[in-house]
Amino acid sequence: MDICLITAPTVAEFGDLAEITSESVVQAASEPQLGILGLAAVLEARGDAPRIADLNRTYLGYSQSVGRSQLSEFTEFAAQAIAANNTSLYGFSSICSSYPLTIRIAKTLKALRPESTILLGGPQASVVDMQTLAAFPFVDLVLRGEAEHTLPQLMNQLEGERRLDQVPGLTYRLDSHPHRNANASVIEDLDALPSPAYHLTGELHGADRASLELGRGCPFACTFCSTNDFFRRNFRLRSPERVLRDMRLIAAEYSIRDFELVHDMFTVDYRRVAAFCEAMIASGDQFTWSCSARTDRINEELLDLMARAGCRGIFFGVEAGSQRMQEIIDKHLDPKRAEDVIDATERAGIGSTVSLIMGFPEEKWEDLRQTIRIFMHSVRCPKSHPQLNLLAPLAETPLHSKHRNELVLEELCSGMSHQGRSNNDEDLQLIRTYPEIFPNFYAIPTPHLDRGSLLELREFALMGAARFRWLLTAIDQNTTGMLAFFLQWRKFRRQKRPELAGFELRHYYRTDTFQEDFPSFVRSHEAGSAPTVEALLDFEDTLRRAASAEQRTSPAGDLVVSGTALRRSDKPLRKKRVSVIELSYDIQSIVDSLKLRSSPVWERGPHFYVTREVSAGIDRLDRVSDWMADLLRLCNGRRRIEEIVPRLSVNLPEVKASLRKYVCMRLLVAAHAEKLIDIFRSASVAKTHCDRVRSQRNHSVAHETHG
């Protein structure tokens, strides 16, 4: 039986071209969806030839070709692209954030292919299956939960007797009314499942990392989490041998050696984690990987073992900073222990992502203050990256069941899924009409907290940490805490820019205007007089001046590959976003003191640094010698190396005159290798050189022939 599997459109909510082309959105769009790839592999093993329609790729291509004004027509475009796969069964994956769009595409597709069967699956459809079939007659079937075993059973029935009552986990219509069969059994032996069908899509070609499923099921029961609805609480892991086999296959096929191991709760069983790490070490393959963990199911000894086994990142779902909220949401973590584990992870050389949630209906200002304390604890650790989400009532979770009659629809209700700057009107109509199907777009009232403050706190915290990490840390350590400071900042911001609200306020925190407003406010605040804060404000000013004063002229010619011998006529140019700054103190000493919560050692005197871009809008700072700083200032794309060397030599009085040219050339080679500069070579010079080499070679050949 022919089948087309359709991925969930995880990035289609972004309608602004700047958002669509941003690094984070492009990265999210390029990540393979393991559920679809796993089902495709099962079908291939059955002898089928499944096709995959990647809606993320479709959306990126469409949005960049038509522009923002026509994005509302994407539903029709996507449905036509899917219908081009002329099959009898179309299977949609679903997640909560894009479920309205999935429903609309399914409706349009059914109109184009009325004889086909529309099947929904995935986390969202699984929990709102009955409501979906009752509301949308164009949806024929919903296959709930893990479907590697049940999808082939369904296809057998559709091809044969159509005894739909024989398919576990299936929801269908019986006498025009939704009917659900009993749940299918969980898949105990994950090793028996085939490897994801990466070959059916192009995501891994040229990729730096790949995702692999490590296991399924979480034994815990947090009130806000929907994991147990899909995988249930049956905790399972794939064997180390099977994971290693898939890693080796991917490394051989795609030259990828870094992996995201997907499992909500890898570290539940210490012994099995240790066994996995020992197998990774014994293999000698030196793969690197990341995983998820709870802070109460990991310790320093295990972290050290994980680091030696190649672990480079851990996702910690801490969620709440107060013990009171930990008990209310049934998470039951010790917040102090969470901070200790973040520190231990940092010492082990492993990066961490620390997820926090605010906006619980029982939450009070003191609870929020403690959550922001953990957020700032993560900010203080360079390898740690905090997340701050607004609560979303996910369908059929205990939280949703308790508060389903209280939900309110607001702009920017949730931060637990990505949200673009504007909502689609047709999506909003569905969301308003069917709150039981789309509850994650709603908010639960927070009687003890001001929701406007929560909305802005999220944007301030995330963008502040991204753009002013160490300034925020210094402020936090010189005030009564970041939450109180934020409320003062918000009062200032509302006076200065009262017109901002909703999506426009969210956008403000991503602009240069925020980067200008915030330091100005800090200087007027009492925290601005603290020595470390004052030094970091000066540092921010120096960075901005360097960026605004940057003058780059891209010369004509071809780029020279690093390692190629340089020529006198080559023209060096600082790479984009590489700026040279000079400070009267050691900024690294200040950062180190903030990490350790100690007083900095004020080493006065000139200190030179270069900035370099590590991601969109985010720069890294590296200290360089005064020699390298002088060189980089000269590399403006207009001067040839033969002009730079004598200018730089003047600034090297401590070097013997006979060695200065050599030192200058070594500095140029090092700057090129470190990707601080590009080297341009004019095409005419390159051609002259090639002609000279060719002439010499011909002369040698002629000499040998006549000889």
XYZ file of C-alpha atoms in Angstrom:
707
model
C 0.000 0.000 0.000
C 1.312 3.438 -0.908
C 1.830 5.858 1.971
C 3.198 9.366 2.347
C 4.404 10.370 5.808
C 4.261 14.090 6.573
C 6.438 15.768 9.193
C 5.101 18.240 11.731
C 5.688 21.844 10.508
C 7.665 23.008 13.542
C 8.860 26.342 12.086
C 5.845 27.455 10.048
C 4.644 29.817 12.784
C 7.492 32.197 11.943
C 6.269 34.743 9.407
C 8.920 37.451 9.618
C 11.720 36.981 7.066
C 14.379 37.848 9.660
C 13.016 35.108 11.908
C 12.675 32.597 9.084
C 16.277 33.064 7.971
C 17.711 33.198 11.504
C 20.240 30.576 12.533
C 17.961 29.075 15.202
C 14.979 28.629 12.863
C 17.067 27.202 10.010
C 18.694 24.824 12.508
C 15.319 23.732 13.898
C 14.003 23.151 10.391
C 16.952 20.946 9.463
C 16.611 18.554 12.406
C 15.278 15.124 11.356
C 12.036 14.026 13.025
C 12.853 10.610 14.444
C 9.243 9.456 14.750
C 8.608 9.767 11.020
C 11.988 8.276 10.098
C 11.437 5.333 12.446
C 8.036 4.557 10.935
C 9.456 4.840 7.431
C 12.146 2.301 8.344
C 9.514 -0.118 9.671
C 7.514 0.209 6.461
C 10.595 -0.367 4.325
C 11.289 -3.542 6.298
C 7.701 -4.583 5.484
C 8.431 -4.164 1.779
C 6.712 -0.809 1.288
C 8.237 2.272 -0.363
C 7.120 5.130 1.897
C 7.578 8.733 0.840
C 8.282 11.592 3.221
C 6.968 15.131 2.817
C 9.111 17.498 4.883
C 6.926 20.494 5.690
C 9.765 22.442 7.305
C 11.826 22.384 4.130
C 8.728 23.134 2.096
C 7.959 26.142 4.283
C 11.483 27.578 4.193
C 11.630 27.302 0.421
C 8.159 28.758 -0.015
C 8.632 31.681 2.393
C 11.895 32.761 0.818
C 10.410 32.659 -2.696
C 7.119 34.502 -2.100
C 7.834 36.848 0.816
C 5.746 37.550 3.883
C 2.666 38.871 2.071
C 1.767 35.453 0.640
C 2.582 33.219 3.625
C -1.121 32.853 4.375
C -1.321 30.770 1.196
C 1.158 28.182 2.501
C -1.634 25.775 3.475
C -2.703 25.414 -0.151
C 0.888 25.219 -1.360
C 1.805 22.534 1.191
C -1.279 20.452 0.438
C -0.529 20.527 -3.283
C 3.089 19.521 -2.628
C 1.912 16.581 -0.509
C -0.776 15.609 -3.039
C 1.934 15.349 -5.694
C 2.825 12.122 -3.856
C -0.224 10.401 -5.311
C -0.779 7.804 -2.599
C -3.859 6.288 -0.984
C -2.768 6.959 2.627
C -1.377 10.190 4.040
C 0.024 10.010 7.572
C 0.571 13.292 9.436
C 2.824 13.612 12.471
C 1.657 16.186 15.015
C 2.931 18.341 17.855
C 0.970 20.842 19.920
C 2.488 24.087 18.604
C 1.680 23.447 14.934
C -1.452 21.312 15.274
C -3.799 24.006 13.873
C -1.720 24.224 10.687
C -1.548 20.424 10.409
C -5.335 20.287 10.630
C -5.745 22.963 7.947
C -3.303 21.246 5.581
C -5.077 17.920 6.125
C -8.419 19.541 5.235
C -7.041 21.041 2.006
C -5.330 17.773 1.100
C -8.579 15.840 1.566
C -10.281 18.222 -0.865
C -7.528 17.550 -3.402
C -7.491 13.772 -2.808
C -11.009 12.931 -1.540
C -10.521 9.210 -2.170
C -7.439 9.049 0.093
C -7.280 8.189 3.798
C -6.082 10.922 6.158
C -4.305 9.473 9.195
C -2.988 11.508 12.133
C -0.444 10.376 14.693
C 2.173 11.803 17.022
C 1.935 13.301 20.519
C -0.824 15.882 19.986
C -3.241 13.831 17.906
C -2.797 10.914 20.308
C -4.199 12.816 23.280
C -7.006 14.675 21.477
C -8.016 11.835 19.165
C -11.724 11.668 20.008
C -12.126 15.457 19.923
C -10.269 15.653 16.586
C -12.474 13.068 14.866
C -15.608 14.687 16.294
C -14.624 18.154 15.059
C -12.997 17.435 11.697
C -14.776 14.998 9.340
C -11.896 15.115 6.834
C -9.664 13.293 9.349
C -10.333 9.570 8.936
C -8.116 7.914 11.542
C -5.863 8.639 14.505
C -3.193 6.117 15.472
C -2.188 6.767 19.076
C 1.160 6.346 20.788
C 4.095 4.279 19.573
C 3.155 3.103 16.085
C 6.062 0.972 14.833
C 3.989 -2.175 15.449
C 0.485 -0.805 14.922
C 1.005 1.085 11.640
C 1.833 -2.116 9.700
C -1.233 -3.752 11.304
C -3.387 -0.839 10.184
C -2.061 -1.018 6.635
C -2.761 -4.764 6.541
C -6.378 -4.099 7.469
C -6.755 -1.229 4.984
C -5.420 -3.512 2.263
C -7.573 -6.449 3.341
C -10.728 -6.931 5.396
C -10.686 -3.416 6.938
C -11.314 -4.824 10.407
C -10.315 -1.592 12.111
C -11.417 -2.955 15.480
C -8.418 -5.300 15.288
C -5.837 -2.512 15.339
C -4.671 -1.562 18.866
C -4.315 2.149 19.545
C -6.559 3.151 16.642
C -9.299 5.772 16.877
C -11.819 5.716 14.040
C -15.497 6.334 13.308
C -18.070 3.670 14.065
C -21.598 4.517 12.914
C -20.402 8.105 12.318
C -19.205 8.469 15.918
C -15.591 8.495 17.153
C -14.534 5.172 18.646
C -11.226 4.213 20.185
C -9.677 0.773 20.469
C -7.676 -0.225 23.514
C -4.118 1.089 23.760
C -1.402 -0.903 22.086
C 1.225 -2.512 24.289
C 4.427 -0.557 24.698
C 7.365 -1.725 22.606
C 9.634 -3.421 25.113
C 12.519 -4.387 22.824
C 13.662 -1.133 21.232
C 16.757 -2.869 19.837
C 14.498 -4.868 17.519
C 13.337 -1.730 15.710
C 15.171 -0.806 12.487
C 17.438 2.231 12.304
C 15.766 5.502 11.259
C 15.448 5.882 7.484
C 17.769 8.878 7.229
C 18.412 8.012 3.593
C 14.883 9.108 2.656
C 15.654 12.720 3.521
C 18.699 14.918 3.088
C 19.075 16.344 6.591
C 22.270 14.489 7.487
C 24.204 15.417 4.342
C 26.666 18.065 5.517
C 25.259 18.063 9.067
C 27.465 18.325 12.148
C 25.375 16.065 14.377
C 22.627 13.475 14.237
C 19.810 12.484 16.569
C 19.427 8.916 17.800
C 16.748 7.483 20.038
C 18.244 6.269 23.303
C 15.059 5.093 24.994
C 11.424 5.780 25.838
C 9.217 6.306 28.846
C 9.620 8.302 32.052
C 8.814 6.804 35.479
C 7.956 10.207 36.942
C 4.594 12.002 36.751
C 5.056 15.798 36.667
C 1.654 17.468 36.428
C 2.534 19.654 33.428
C 4.281 17.035 31.268
C 2.696 15.108 28.390
C 5.444 12.489 27.927
C 3.526 9.809 29.804
C 0.490 10.249 27.558
C 2.501 9.115 24.533
C 5.204 6.744 25.829
C 3.586 6.034 29.187
C 5.639 5.406 32.317
C 7.315 2.220 31.119
C 11.011 3.178 31.174
C 13.064 1.509 28.440
C 16.584 1.909 27.058
C 18.252 0.649 23.929
C 21.374 -1.386 24.564
C 24.799 0.283 24.320
C 25.730 -2.163 21.565
C 22.738 -1.143 19.455
C 23.344 2.576 19.953
C 27.000 2.148 19.018
C 26.019 0.218 15.906
C 23.817 3.086 14.714
C 26.511 5.634 15.544
C 29.038 3.717 13.465
C 26.652 3.406 10.531
C 25.963 7.146 10.559
C 29.662 7.971 10.951
C 30.510 5.756 7.975
C 27.718 7.135 5.758
C 27.687 10.823 6.726
C 31.019 11.444 8.537
C 29.088 12.552 11.643
C 30.585 11.792 15.051
C 28.449 13.938 17.347
C 25.020 12.717 18.473
C 21.991 13.935 20.357
C 20.704 10.911 22.265
C 16.956 11.356 22.606
C 15.313 10.207 25.833
C 13.393 12.258 28.378
C 15.176 10.689 31.333
C 18.379 8.805 30.531
C 19.901 8.747 34.032
C 17.085 7.014 35.946
C 19.228 3.896 36.440
C 22.839 4.683 37.450
C 24.061 1.201 36.573
C 22.703 1.301 33.038
C 24.183 4.758 32.442
C 27.540 3.549 33.729
C 27.333 0.450 31.501
C 26.596 2.656 28.490
C 29.564 4.914 29.286
C 31.923 1.972 29.797
C 30.860 0.566 26.422
C 31.477 3.935 24.758
C 34.952 4.180 26.297
C 35.838 0.564 25.449
C 34.775 1.050 21.821
C 37.546 3.572 21.213
C 35.327 5.344 18.661
C 35.491 8.669 20.554
C 31.980 9.712 19.594
C 30.547 12.733 21.395
C 26.955 12.961 22.570
C 24.368 14.814 24.634
C 21.412 13.575 26.687
C 18.724 14.513 29.242
C 18.811 13.923 33.014
C 17.206 14.778 36.342
C 19.404 16.558 38.861
C 18.472 14.014 41.561
C 19.529 11.074 39.392
C 23.126 12.041 38.736
C 26.239 12.655 40.800
C 29.789 13.918 40.378
C 31.266 10.457 39.897
C 28.778 9.642 37.143
C 29.343 13.031 35.502
C 33.085 12.373 35.330
C 32.442 8.971 33.761
C 30.011 10.500 31.255
C 32.575 13.153 30.315
C 35.222 10.493 29.691
C 32.706 8.585 27.557
C 32.167 11.587 25.279
C 29.215 13.384 26.880
C 29.333 17.060 25.908
C 25.884 18.284 26.927
C 23.068 17.495 29.388
C 19.534 18.871 29.469
C 18.240 19.341 33.024
C 14.519 19.947 33.517
C 14.583 21.788 36.849
C 11.407 23.808 36.162
C 10.873 25.484 39.572
C 13.276 27.155 41.979
C 11.186 26.873 45.141
C 10.664 23.696 47.117
C 7.001 24.611 47.526
C 6.423 24.646 43.759
C 8.466 21.453 43.326
C 5.945 19.637 45.503
C 2.900 21.252 43.859
C 3.943 20.188 40.348
C 5.043 16.707 41.511
C 8.605 17.247 40.317
C 10.110 16.742 43.796
C 13.598 18.047 43.097
C 15.792 19.785 45.651
C 16.585 23.240 44.155
C 19.855 23.518 46.114
C 20.899 20.119 44.824
C 20.057 21.316 41.299
C 22.490 24.226 41.679
C 25.202 21.872 42.959
C 24.696 19.568 39.956
C 24.924 22.498 37.531
C 28.270 23.389 39.137
C 29.479 19.773 39.034
C 28.510 19.508 35.368
C 30.525 22.657 34.685
C 33.565 21.240 36.497
C 33.285 18.036 34.455
C 33.585 20.112 31.273
C 30.062 19.234 30.148
C 27.664 21.873 28.863
C 24.230 22.085 30.459
C 20.831 23.369 29.438
C 18.710 24.315 32.454
C 14.986 24.432 31.754
C 12.759 26.536 34.017
C 9.018 27.255 33.860
C 7.046 30.158 35.309
C 3.361 30.975 35.340
C 1.975 28.110 37.428
C -1.417 29.074 38.867
C -0.215 28.570 42.458
C 3.045 30.477 41.941
C 3.836 33.545 44.055
C 6.492 36.253 43.769
C 8.772 34.497 46.252
C 8.553 31.273 44.217
C 9.390 33.213 41.075
C 12.307 34.943 42.794
C 13.801 31.553 43.595
C 13.292 30.314 40.045
C 15.117 33.382 38.706
C 17.878 32.684 41.234
C 18.491 29.312 39.543
C 18.301 31.007 36.146
C 21.092 33.363 37.199
C 23.063 30.476 38.697
C 23.058 28.916 35.236
C 24.059 32.245 33.654
C 27.100 32.360 35.980
C 28.401 29.070 34.516
C 29.888 29.658 31.030
C 28.998 26.187 29.742
C 25.418 26.432 30.991
C 22.478 27.822 29.042
C 19.264 28.608 30.925
C 15.805 28.427 29.417
C 12.832 30.291 30.864
C 9.435 29.168 29.610
C 5.888 30.340 30.193
C 3.634 27.520 31.286
C 1.406 25.932 28.626
C -1.475 23.661 29.672
C -0.693 20.647 27.471
C -3.723 18.597 26.510
C -4.891 15.955 28.982
C -2.085 16.498 31.464
C -3.134 16.623 35.141
C -2.560 20.390 35.046
C -4.875 20.812 32.065
C -7.534 18.536 33.536
C -7.578 20.545 36.766
C -7.794 23.988 35.124
C -9.509 23.296 31.783
C -12.477 25.538 32.672
C -10.274 28.514 33.588
C -8.236 28.921 30.404
C -7.897 32.357 28.807
C -6.597 33.212 25.346
C -3.982 35.963 25.233
C -1.259 37.119 22.887
C 1.978 35.223 23.494
C 0.370 32.854 25.982
C 3.104 30.242 26.109
C 6.855 30.006 25.808
C 6.963 26.191 25.977
C 6.943 26.141 22.174
C 8.394 28.608 19.673
C 6.160 31.487 18.708
C 6.565 33.885 15.832
C 5.741 37.582 15.828
C 2.196 37.096 14.567
C -0.515 34.436 14.586
C -2.337 33.199 11.513
C -5.996 34.288 11.553
C -7.220 30.858 10.447
C -5.170 29.206 13.197
C -6.674 31.605 15.734
C -10.173 30.760 14.575
C -9.531 27.074 15.172
C -7.932 27.778 18.546
C -10.905 29.865 19.684
C -13.471 27.348 18.431
C -11.822 24.213 19.853
C -10.054 25.011 23.145
C -10.162 21.318 24.117
C -8.089 20.417 21.048
C -5.648 23.346 21.251
C -5.303 24.141 24.994
C -1.564 24.826 24.780
C -2.343 28.159 23.089
C -4.206 29.279 26.201
C -3.022 30.454 29.611
C -4.037 29.476 33.099
C -4.654 32.599 35.207
C -1.946 33.479 37.732
C -3.824 35.236 40.554
C -0.645 35.975 42.533
C 1.463 37.258 39.623
C 1.086 39.952 36.988
C 1.015 38.182 33.619
C 2.382 41.188 31.743
C 5.460 41.073 33.957
C 5.892 37.362 33.252
C 5.701 37.882 29.494
C 8.358 40.587 29.600
C 10.527 38.796 32.167
C 10.956 35.880 29.799
C 12.179 38.085 26.951
C 14.379 40.185 29.218
C 15.986 37.170 30.870
C 16.641 35.189 27.691
C 17.956 38.055 25.573
C 19.755 39.663 28.494
C 21.602 36.423 29.185
C 22.449 36.017 25.505
C 23.746 39.579 24.988
C 24.838 40.719 28.478
C 25.703 37.478 30.306
C 28.443 38.843 32.556
C 26.889 42.262 33.036
C 23.700 40.553 34.242
C 25.778 38.334 36.525
C 27.558 41.351 38.017
C 24.242 43.138 38.560
C 22.752 40.050 40.203
C 25.692 39.831 42.609
C 25.530 43.524 43.492
C 21.769 43.835 44.096
C 19.101 41.982 46.043
C 18.498 39.744 43.033
C 17.628 39.800 39.362
C 13.843 39.667 39.786
C 13.743 42.895 41.837
C 16.155 44.516 39.385
C 13.994 43.442 36.428
C 10.877 45.022 37.946
C 12.792 48.319 38.233
C 13.996 47.975 34.653
C 10.446 47.241 33.477
C 9.188 50.438 35.098
C 11.922 52.369 33.254
C 11.166 50.609 29.955
C 7.416 51.343 30.196
C 8.115 55.018 30.765
C 10.610 55.216 27.915
C 8.748 53.020 25.395
C 5.136 52.715 26.592
C 3.830 51.756 23.152
C 5.427 48.286 23.198
C 3.228 45.272 23.903
C 2.813 41.645 22.833
C 4.790 40.561 19.805
C 6.303 44.010 19.315
C 7.640 43.951 22.872
C 9.114 40.522 22.221
C 10.771 41.865 19.071
C 12.173 44.867 20.964
C 14.390 42.616 23.062
C 15.979 41.303 19.870
C 16.932 44.732 18.533
C 19.876 47.101 18.915
C 17.497 49.488 20.686
C 17.377 47.194 23.714
C 21.155 46.901 23.608
C 21.356 50.682 23.860
C 18.561 51.216 26.397
C 19.682 48.628 28.904
C 23.249 49.859 29.621
C 21.852 53.380 29.853
C 19.431 52.259 32.562
C 22.135 50.354 34.442
C 24.316 53.472 34.574
C 21.444 55.347 36.212
C 20.817 52.550 38.709
C 22.697 52.245 41.982
C 24.126 48.931 40.751
C 25.992 50.887 38.065
C 28.451 52.216 40.673
C 29.694 48.736 41.653
C 33.266 48.306 40.296
C 32.546 45.098 38.361
C 29.323 46.503 36.890
C 31.066 49.743 35.952
C 33.898 47.835 34.273
C 31.492 45.683 32.277
C 29.499 48.735 31.197
C 32.734 50.259 29.929
C 33.444 47.005 28.154
C 30.011 47.094 26.441
C 30.596 50.696 25.345
C 34.002 49.774 23.939
C 32.472 46.879 22.006
C 29.818 49.105 20.458
C 32.339 51.772 19.476
C 34.578 49.155 17.884
C 31.668 47.703 15.916
C 30.455 51.105 14.702
C 33.974 52.215 13.753
C 34.694 49.060 11.793
C 35.675 49.799 8.203
C 36.015 46.842 5.892
C 36.674 46.972 2.183
C 36.406 43.607 0.473
C 39.124 43.586 -2.188
C 38.744 41.961 -5.566
C 40.230 38.533 -5.947
C 39.928 34.980 -4.687
C 40.064 33.809 -1.087
C 43.279 32.038 -0.148
C 42.863 28.749 1.712
C 44.445 28.589 5.161
C 47.846 26.926 4.994
C 48.663 28.317 1.549
C 51.951 30.217 1.289
C 51.270 33.966 1.421
C 52.522 36.492 -1.128
C 53.526 40.127 -0.765
C 50.669 41.264 -3.012
C 47.939 39.466 -0.999
C 45.443 41.664 0.859
C 44.354 40.607 4.387
C 40.920 41.607 5.697
C 39.499 41.124 9.186
C 36.554 38.768 9.116
C 33.096 40.193 9.626
C 32.362 40.874 13.308
C 36.064 40.591 14.216
C 36.894 43.794 16.063
C 39.938 44.779 18.107
C 39.299 46.383 21.482
C 41.645 47.743 24.140
C 40.757 47.805 27.843
C 42.606 49.178 30.850
C 41.892 46.038 32.891
C 41.790 42.277 32.398
C 38.172 41.470 31.572
C 38.855 37.748 32.019
C 39.870 38.349 35.630
C 36.514 40.046 36.229
C 34.623 37.191 34.569
C 36.546 34.638 36.629
C 35.674 36.474 39.828
C 31.981 36.504 38.872
C 32.071 32.766 38.215
C 33.613 32.190 41.659
C 31.647 34.947 43.447
C 34.942 36.477 44.582
C 36.579 39.890 44.310
C 38.483 40.465 41.047
C 42.197 41.155 40.864
C 42.431 44.567 39.190
C 45.407 44.168 36.878
C 45.719 47.647 35.351
C 47.374 48.345 32.025
C 46.522 47.837 28.346
C 44.807 44.530 27.521
C 43.861 43.656 23.949
C 40.976 41.463 22.772
C 39.256 40.437 19.576
C 35.588 39.671 19.122
C 34.350 36.921 16.883
C 30.826 35.791 16.049
C 29.760 32.424 17.480
C 26.063 32.640 16.531
C 23.611 35.200 15.214
C 24.079 38.369 17.242
C 26.329 36.677 19.823
C 30.079 37.340 19.972
C 32.958 35.670 21.780
C 35.890 37.578 23.254
C 39.485 36.313 23.041
C 42.543 37.972 24.492
C 45.406 38.603 22.049
C 48.887 40.065 22.235
C 49.555 43.715 21.434
C 51.404 42.487 18.335
C 48.312 40.643 17.063
C 46.084 43.612 17.910
C 48.311 45.930 15.870
C 48.290 43.498 12.957
C 44.506 43.113 12.904
C 43.992 46.871 12.927
C 46.079 47.061 9.760
C 44.098 44.315 7.975
C 41.379 46.467 6.419
C 41.311 44.927 2.937
C 43.031 47.911 1.318
C 46.653 47.231 2.258
C 48.850 44.564 0.699
C 51.081 42.405 2.885
C 54.114 44.272 1.547
C 52.577 47.471 2.984
C 51.514 45.914 6.295
C 54.876 44.369 7.209
C 56.913 47.629 7.449
C 54.086 49.371 9.360
C 53.855 46.503 11.842
C 57.633 46.170 12.166
C 57.798 49.654 13.666
C 55.748 48.344 16.610
C 58.149 45.469 17.305
C 61.168 47.246 18.843
C 61.873 44.301 21.138
C 62.468 42.050 18.108
C 65.788 42.108 16.261
C 65.505 44.056 13.022
C 66.611 41.041 11.002
C 63.722 38.957 12.420
C 60.864 41.460 12.220
C 59.698 40.506 8.755
C 59.658 36.844 9.757
C 57.645 37.605 12.917
C 55.144 39.664 10.924
C 54.608 36.859 8.442
C 54.149 34.326 11.259
C 51.537 36.587 12.835
C 49.678 36.784 9.524
C 49.760 33.005 9.131
C 48.460 32.569 12.699
C 45.662 35.103 12.235
C 44.639 33.332 9.039
C 44.669 29.905 10.699
C 42.626 31.225 13.646
C 39.995 32.550 11.210
C 40.515 36.145 12.304
C 41.299 37.326 8.777
C 40.634 36.420 5.174
C 43.397 36.657 2.575
C 42.478 37.870 -0.902
C 44.611 37.238 -3.964
C 43.907 39.012 -7.229
C 43.016 36.732 -10.112
C 45.677 38.317 -12.353
C 48.425 37.609 -9.826
C 47.276 34.033 -9.426
C 47.199 33.593 -13.217
C 50.683 35.081 -13.601
C 51.986 32.684 -10.980
C 50.334 29.693 -12.706
C 51.752 30.764 -16.068
C 55.218 31.051 -14.508
C 54.956 27.582 -12.942
C 53.637 26.112 -16.201
C 56.468 27.749 -18.180
C 59.079 26.402 -15.776
C 57.535 22.914 -15.965
C 57.503 23.018 -19.787
C 61.095 24.206 -19.832
C 62.135 21.328 -17.597
C 60.294 18.791 -19.749
C 61.898 20.198 -22.908
C 65.330 20.091 -21.292
C 64.865 16.472 -20.258
C 63.617 15.533 -23.763
C 66.540 17.135 -25.565
C 68.950 15.779 -23.033
